[in-house]
mmCIF file of C-alpha atoms in Angstrom:
data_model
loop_
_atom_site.group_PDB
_atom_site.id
_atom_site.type_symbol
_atom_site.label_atom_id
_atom_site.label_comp_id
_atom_site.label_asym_id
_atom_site.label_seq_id
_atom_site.Cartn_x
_atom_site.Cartn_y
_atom_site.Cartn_z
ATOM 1 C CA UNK A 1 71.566 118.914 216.425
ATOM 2 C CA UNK A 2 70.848 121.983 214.451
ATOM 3 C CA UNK A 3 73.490 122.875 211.812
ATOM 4 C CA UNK A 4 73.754 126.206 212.747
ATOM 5 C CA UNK A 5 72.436 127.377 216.519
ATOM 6 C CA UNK A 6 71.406 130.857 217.928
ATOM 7 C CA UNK A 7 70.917 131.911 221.391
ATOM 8 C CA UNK A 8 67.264 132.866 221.266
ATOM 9 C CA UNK A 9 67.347 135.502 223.785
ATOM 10 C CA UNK A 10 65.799 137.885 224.649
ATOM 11 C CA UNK A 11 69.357 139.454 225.564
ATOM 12 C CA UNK A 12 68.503 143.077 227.674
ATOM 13 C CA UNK A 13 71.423 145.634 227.409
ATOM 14 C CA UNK A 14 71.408 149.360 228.685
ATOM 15 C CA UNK A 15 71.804 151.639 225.478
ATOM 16 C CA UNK A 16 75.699 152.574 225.033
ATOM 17 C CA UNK A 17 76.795 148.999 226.364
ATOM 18 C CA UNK A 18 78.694 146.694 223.685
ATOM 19 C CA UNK A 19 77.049 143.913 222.641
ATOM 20 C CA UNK A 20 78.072 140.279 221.393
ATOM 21 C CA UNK A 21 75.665 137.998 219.416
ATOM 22 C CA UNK A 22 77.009 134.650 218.167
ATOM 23 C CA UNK A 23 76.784 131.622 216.338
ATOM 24 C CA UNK A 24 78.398 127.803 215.950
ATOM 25 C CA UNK A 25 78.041 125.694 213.361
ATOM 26 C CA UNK A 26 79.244 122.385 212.370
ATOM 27 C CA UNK A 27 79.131 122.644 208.755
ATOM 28 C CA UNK A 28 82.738 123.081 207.908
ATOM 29 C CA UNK A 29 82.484 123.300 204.785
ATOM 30 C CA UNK A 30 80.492 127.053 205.368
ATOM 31 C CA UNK A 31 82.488 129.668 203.572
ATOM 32 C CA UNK A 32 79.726 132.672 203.174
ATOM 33 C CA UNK A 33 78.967 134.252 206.455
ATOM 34 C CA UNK A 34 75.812 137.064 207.045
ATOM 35 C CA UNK A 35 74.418 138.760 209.568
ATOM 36 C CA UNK A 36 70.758 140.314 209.180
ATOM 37 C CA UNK A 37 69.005 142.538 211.064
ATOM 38 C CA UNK A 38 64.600 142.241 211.327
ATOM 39 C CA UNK A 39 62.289 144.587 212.730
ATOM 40 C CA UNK A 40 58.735 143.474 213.863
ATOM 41 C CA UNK A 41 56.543 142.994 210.867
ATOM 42 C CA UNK A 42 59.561 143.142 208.447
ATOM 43 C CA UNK A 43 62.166 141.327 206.730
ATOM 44 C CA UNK A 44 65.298 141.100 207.116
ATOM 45 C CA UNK A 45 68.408 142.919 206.205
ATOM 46 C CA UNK A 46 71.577 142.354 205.347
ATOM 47 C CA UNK A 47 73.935 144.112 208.203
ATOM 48 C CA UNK A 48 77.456 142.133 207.228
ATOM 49 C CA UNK A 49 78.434 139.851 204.970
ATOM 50 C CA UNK A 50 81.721 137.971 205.357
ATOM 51 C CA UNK A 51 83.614 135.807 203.348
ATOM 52 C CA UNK A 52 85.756 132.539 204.852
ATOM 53 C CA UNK A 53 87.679 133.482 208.417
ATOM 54 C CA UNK A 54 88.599 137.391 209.705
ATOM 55 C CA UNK A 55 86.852 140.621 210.743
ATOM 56 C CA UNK A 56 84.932 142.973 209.255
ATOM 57 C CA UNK A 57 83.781 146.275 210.586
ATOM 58 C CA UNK A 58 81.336 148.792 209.537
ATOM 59 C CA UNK A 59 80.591 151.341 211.556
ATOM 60 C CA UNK A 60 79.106 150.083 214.236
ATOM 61 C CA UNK A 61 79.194 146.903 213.404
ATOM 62 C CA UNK A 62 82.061 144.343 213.466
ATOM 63 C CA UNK A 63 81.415 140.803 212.394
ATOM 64 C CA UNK A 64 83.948 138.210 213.601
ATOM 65 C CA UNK A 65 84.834 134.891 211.680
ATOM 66 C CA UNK A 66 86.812 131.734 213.727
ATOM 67 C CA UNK A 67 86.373 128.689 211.299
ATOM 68 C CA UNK A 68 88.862 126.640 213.253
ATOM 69 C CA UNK A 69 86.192 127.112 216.272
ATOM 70 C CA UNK A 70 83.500 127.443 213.766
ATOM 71 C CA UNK A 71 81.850 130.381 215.458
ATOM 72 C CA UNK A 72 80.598 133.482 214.614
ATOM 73 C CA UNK A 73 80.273 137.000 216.137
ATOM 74 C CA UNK A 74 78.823 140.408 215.688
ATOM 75 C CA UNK A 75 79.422 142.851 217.889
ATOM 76 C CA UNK A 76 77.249 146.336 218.080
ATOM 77 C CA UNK A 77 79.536 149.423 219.652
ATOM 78 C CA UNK A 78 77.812 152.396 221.269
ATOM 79 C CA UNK A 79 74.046 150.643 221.577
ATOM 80 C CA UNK A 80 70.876 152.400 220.688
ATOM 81 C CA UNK A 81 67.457 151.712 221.597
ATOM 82 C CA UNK A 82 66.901 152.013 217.487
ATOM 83 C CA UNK A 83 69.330 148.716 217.502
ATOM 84 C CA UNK A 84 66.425 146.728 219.010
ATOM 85 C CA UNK A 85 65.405 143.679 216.220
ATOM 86 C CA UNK A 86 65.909 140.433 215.883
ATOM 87 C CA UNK A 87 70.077 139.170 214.360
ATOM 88 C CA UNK A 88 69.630 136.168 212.195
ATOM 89 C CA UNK A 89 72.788 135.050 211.238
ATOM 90 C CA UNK A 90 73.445 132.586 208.203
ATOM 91 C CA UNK A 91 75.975 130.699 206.459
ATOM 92 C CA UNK A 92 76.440 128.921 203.333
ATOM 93 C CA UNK A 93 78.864 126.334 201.354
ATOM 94 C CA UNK A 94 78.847 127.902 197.464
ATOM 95 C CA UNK A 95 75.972 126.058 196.475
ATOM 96 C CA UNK A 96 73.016 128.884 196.968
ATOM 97 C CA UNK A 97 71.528 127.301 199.769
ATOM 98 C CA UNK A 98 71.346 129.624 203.167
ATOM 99 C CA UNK A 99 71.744 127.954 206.671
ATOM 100 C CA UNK A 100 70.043 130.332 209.001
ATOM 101 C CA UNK A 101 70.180 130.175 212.947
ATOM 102 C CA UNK A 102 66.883 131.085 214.780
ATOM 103 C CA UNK A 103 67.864 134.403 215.795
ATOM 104 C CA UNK A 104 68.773 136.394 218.969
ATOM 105 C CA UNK A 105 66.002 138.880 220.091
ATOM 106 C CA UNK A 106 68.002 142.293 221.313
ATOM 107 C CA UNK A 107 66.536 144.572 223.468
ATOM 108 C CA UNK A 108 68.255 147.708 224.097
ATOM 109 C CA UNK A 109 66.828 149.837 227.227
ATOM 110 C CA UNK A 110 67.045 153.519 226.942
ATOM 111 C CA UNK B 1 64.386 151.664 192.886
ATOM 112 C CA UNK B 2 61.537 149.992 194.372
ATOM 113 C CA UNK B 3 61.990 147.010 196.712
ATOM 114 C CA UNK B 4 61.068 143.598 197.168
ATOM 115 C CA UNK B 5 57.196 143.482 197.187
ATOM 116 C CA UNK B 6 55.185 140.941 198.521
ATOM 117 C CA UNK B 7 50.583 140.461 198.289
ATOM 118 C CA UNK B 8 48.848 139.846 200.532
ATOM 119 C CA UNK B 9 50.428 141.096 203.589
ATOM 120 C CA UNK B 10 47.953 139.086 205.447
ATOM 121 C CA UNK B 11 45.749 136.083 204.779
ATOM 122 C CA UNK B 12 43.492 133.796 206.764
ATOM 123 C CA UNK B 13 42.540 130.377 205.797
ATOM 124 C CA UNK B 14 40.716 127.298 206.772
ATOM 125 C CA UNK B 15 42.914 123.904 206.842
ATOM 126 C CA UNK B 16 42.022 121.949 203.589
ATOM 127 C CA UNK B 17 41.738 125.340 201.334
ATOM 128 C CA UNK B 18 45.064 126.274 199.151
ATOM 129 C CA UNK B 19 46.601 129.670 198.863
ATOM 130 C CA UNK B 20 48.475 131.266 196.514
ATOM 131 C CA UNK B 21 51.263 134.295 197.135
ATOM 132 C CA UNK B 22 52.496 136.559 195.153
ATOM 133 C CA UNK B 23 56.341 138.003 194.904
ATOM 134 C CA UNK B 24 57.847 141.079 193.103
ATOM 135 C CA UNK B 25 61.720 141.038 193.088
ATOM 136 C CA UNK B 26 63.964 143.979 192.758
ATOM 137 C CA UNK B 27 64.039 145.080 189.310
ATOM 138 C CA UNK B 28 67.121 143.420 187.480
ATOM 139 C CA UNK B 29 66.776 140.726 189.815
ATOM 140 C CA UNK B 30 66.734 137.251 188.649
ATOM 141 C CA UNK B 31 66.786 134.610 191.252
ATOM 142 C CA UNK B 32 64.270 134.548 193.617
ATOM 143 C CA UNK B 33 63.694 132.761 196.856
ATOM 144 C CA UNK B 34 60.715 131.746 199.075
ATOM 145 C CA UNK B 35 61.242 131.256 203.595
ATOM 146 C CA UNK B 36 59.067 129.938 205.869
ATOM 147 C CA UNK B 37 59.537 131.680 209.181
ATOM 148 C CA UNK B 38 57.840 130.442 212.344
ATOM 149 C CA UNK B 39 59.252 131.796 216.306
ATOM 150 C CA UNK B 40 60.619 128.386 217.003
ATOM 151 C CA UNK B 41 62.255 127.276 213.531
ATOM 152 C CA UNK B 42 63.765 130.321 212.341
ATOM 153 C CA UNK B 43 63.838 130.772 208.648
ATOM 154 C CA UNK B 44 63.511 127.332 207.018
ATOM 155 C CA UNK B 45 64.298 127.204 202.855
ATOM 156 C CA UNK B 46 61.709 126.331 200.622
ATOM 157 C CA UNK B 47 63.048 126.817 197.261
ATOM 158 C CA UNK B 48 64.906 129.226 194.593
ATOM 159 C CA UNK B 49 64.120 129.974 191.404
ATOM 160 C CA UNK B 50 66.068 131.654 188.752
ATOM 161 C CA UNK B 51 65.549 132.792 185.545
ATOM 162 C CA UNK B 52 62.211 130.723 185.366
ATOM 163 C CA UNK B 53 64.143 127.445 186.497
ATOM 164 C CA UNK B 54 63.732 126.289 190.199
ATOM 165 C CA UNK B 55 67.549 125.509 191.113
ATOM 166 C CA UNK B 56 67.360 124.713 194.674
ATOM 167 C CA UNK B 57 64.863 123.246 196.959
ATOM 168 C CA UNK B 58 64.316 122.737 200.850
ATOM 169 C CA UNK B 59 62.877 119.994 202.297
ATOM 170 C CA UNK B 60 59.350 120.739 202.937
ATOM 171 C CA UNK B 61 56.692 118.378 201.480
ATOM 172 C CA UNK B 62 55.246 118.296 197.475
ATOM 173 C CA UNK B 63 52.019 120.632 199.008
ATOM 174 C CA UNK B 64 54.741 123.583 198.114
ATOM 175 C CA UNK B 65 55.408 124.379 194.805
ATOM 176 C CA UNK B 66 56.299 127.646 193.018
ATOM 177 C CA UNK B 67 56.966 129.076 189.963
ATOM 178 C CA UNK B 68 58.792 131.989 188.163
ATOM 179 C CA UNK B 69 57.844 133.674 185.270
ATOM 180 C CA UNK B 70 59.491 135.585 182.528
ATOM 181 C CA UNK B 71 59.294 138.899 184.528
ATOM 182 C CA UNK B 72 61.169 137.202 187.705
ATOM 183 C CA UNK B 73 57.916 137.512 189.556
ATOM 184 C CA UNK B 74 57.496 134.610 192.052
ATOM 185 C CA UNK B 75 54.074 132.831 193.446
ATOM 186 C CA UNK B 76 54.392 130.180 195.693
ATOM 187 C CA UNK B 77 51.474 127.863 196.263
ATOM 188 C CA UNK B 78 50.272 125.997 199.023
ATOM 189 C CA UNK B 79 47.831 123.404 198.537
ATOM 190 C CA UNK B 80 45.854 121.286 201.142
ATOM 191 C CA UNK B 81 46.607 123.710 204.011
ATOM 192 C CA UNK B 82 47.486 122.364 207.628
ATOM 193 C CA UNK B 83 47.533 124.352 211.268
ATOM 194 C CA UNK B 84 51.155 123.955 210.819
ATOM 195 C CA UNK B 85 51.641 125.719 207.661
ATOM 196 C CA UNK B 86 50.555 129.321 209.781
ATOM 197 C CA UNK B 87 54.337 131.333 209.610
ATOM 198 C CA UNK B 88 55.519 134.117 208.104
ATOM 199 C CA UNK B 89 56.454 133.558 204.473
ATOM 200 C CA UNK B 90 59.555 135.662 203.321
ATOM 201 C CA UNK B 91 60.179 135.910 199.753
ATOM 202 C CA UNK B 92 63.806 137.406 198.861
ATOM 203 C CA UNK B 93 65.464 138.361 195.454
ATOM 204 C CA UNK B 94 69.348 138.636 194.612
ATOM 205 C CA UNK B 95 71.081 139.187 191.242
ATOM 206 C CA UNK B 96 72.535 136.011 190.719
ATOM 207 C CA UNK B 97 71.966 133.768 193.734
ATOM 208 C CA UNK B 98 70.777 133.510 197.649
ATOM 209 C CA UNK B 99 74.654 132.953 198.758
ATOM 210 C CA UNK B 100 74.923 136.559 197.572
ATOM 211 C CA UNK B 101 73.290 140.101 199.080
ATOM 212 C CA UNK B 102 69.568 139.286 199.805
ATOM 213 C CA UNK B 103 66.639 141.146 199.658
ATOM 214 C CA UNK B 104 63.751 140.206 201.606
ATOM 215 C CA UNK B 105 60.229 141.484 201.179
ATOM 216 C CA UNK B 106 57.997 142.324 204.274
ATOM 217 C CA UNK B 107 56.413 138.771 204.178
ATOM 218 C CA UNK B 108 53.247 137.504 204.127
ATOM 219 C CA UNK B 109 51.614 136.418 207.456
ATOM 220 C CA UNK B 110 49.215 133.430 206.636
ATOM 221 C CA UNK B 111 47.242 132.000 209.489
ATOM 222 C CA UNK B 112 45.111 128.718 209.122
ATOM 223 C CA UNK B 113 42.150 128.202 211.466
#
C-alpha cells in the first residue's frame, strides 16, 4: 500500500460545477500538507499549503485537513475550463522529505 | 526574478549511455531537489541538496547521483541508462528546505531507446 493514494482520474466536470479532489494517507505522523497544480509540459505549482488539521481558503480554492481520518481535500468553486491540470497533492513529517500522491487528472468541459 | 530553469528540455538516449542534467534554482535559493515523474508512479524523490551538501535521499539505485555547487546550481547524473529510467525529471528549489514552498522547473523529458 502506497503511503499516500490519489484517485487517478480523469474526473470530467461541466465548467461552474464544484469540484472535490482528495487524498488518504497513513503516515500519521504527516504534519505539512500541499496541493499543486501541473499543466502539460510543466511543473508544478504550489496552489495551498496547509499546516497540521483545518481549512484554508484562497479564492477559489479551499484545502481541507481531517488528520483523525487522515484525508485530504481541495475543493475548486466556480470551475473554469483554465482549471484543467493535473492536482498532486503531498505531505510531509518535518524532515524535508515530500510524500506525493500520483495525481488526479481534471478536466473541466466548457 | 527569473524562475527555476532546467537544460535540456528534451534528450534522447540509448540504454548503456549516461546523461547528465542541468538545474538553475531561484536566485537566493539554496536547497535544491531532483523528481522523477513517470504517469504511473507519480513524483518519486531522488535527492536534496543544500548548500553544496546532499541532505536527503530517495531510494532509487547508486546509477543516480548529483551534486551542488557553490552557486546552488544542481546536475544530476545518470549513469548506465535503462528503458526504465525514460520520465520526466523535475528539479525544484526552496529557500531552506522541500517541506517548505517549492519551485519546480519545467523538467526535462529524457527518453531511452
Amino acid at each position: 500500500q502506497k503511503e499516500v493514494e490519489q484517485d487517478p482520474g480523469p474526473l470530467s466536470v461541466p465548467e461552474g460545477a464544484i469540484v472535490s479532489l482528495n487524498c488518504t494517507y497513513s503516515n500519521s505522523a504527516f504534519q505539512y500538507f500541499m496541493w499543486y497544480r501541473q499543466y502539460s509540459r510543466k511543473g508544478p505549482e504550489l496552489l495551498m499549503y496547509t499546516y497540521s488539521s483545518g481549512n484554508k481558503e484562497d479564492g477559489r480554492f479551499t484545502a481541507q485537513v481531517d488528520k483523525s481520518s487522515k484525508y485530504i481535500s481541495l475543493f475548486i468553486r466556480d470551475s473554469q475550463p483554465s482549471d484543467s491540470a493535473t492536482y498532486l497533492c503531498a505531505m510531509s513529517e518535518s524532515n524535508y522529505q515530500l510524500i506525493w500522491g500520483a495525481g488526479t487528472k481534471l478536466i473541466i468541459k466548457p | 526574478k527569473a524562475g527555476v530553469t532546467q537544460t535540456p528540455r528534451y534528450l534522447i538516449k540509448t540504454r548503456g549511455q549516461q546523461v547528465t542534467l542541468s538545474c538553475s534554482p531561484i536566485s537566493g535559493h539554496r536547497s535544491v531537489s531532483w523528481y522523477q515523474q513517470t504517469p504511473g508512479q507519480g513524483l518519486q524523490f531522488l535527492f536534496e541538496y543544500f548548500s553544496e551538501t546532499q541532505r536527503n535521499k530517495g531510494n532509487f539505485p547508486g546509477r543516480f547521483s548529483g551534486r551542488q555547487f557553490s552557486n546552488s546550481r544542481s546536475e544530476m547524473n545518470v549513469s548506465t541508462l535503462e528503458l526504465g529510467d525514460s520520465a520526466l525529471y523535475l528539479c525544484a528549489s526552496s529557500a531552506r528546505g522541500p517541506d517548505e514552498k517549492l519551485f519546480f522547473g519545467s523538467g526535462t523529458q529524457l527518453s531511452v531507446l
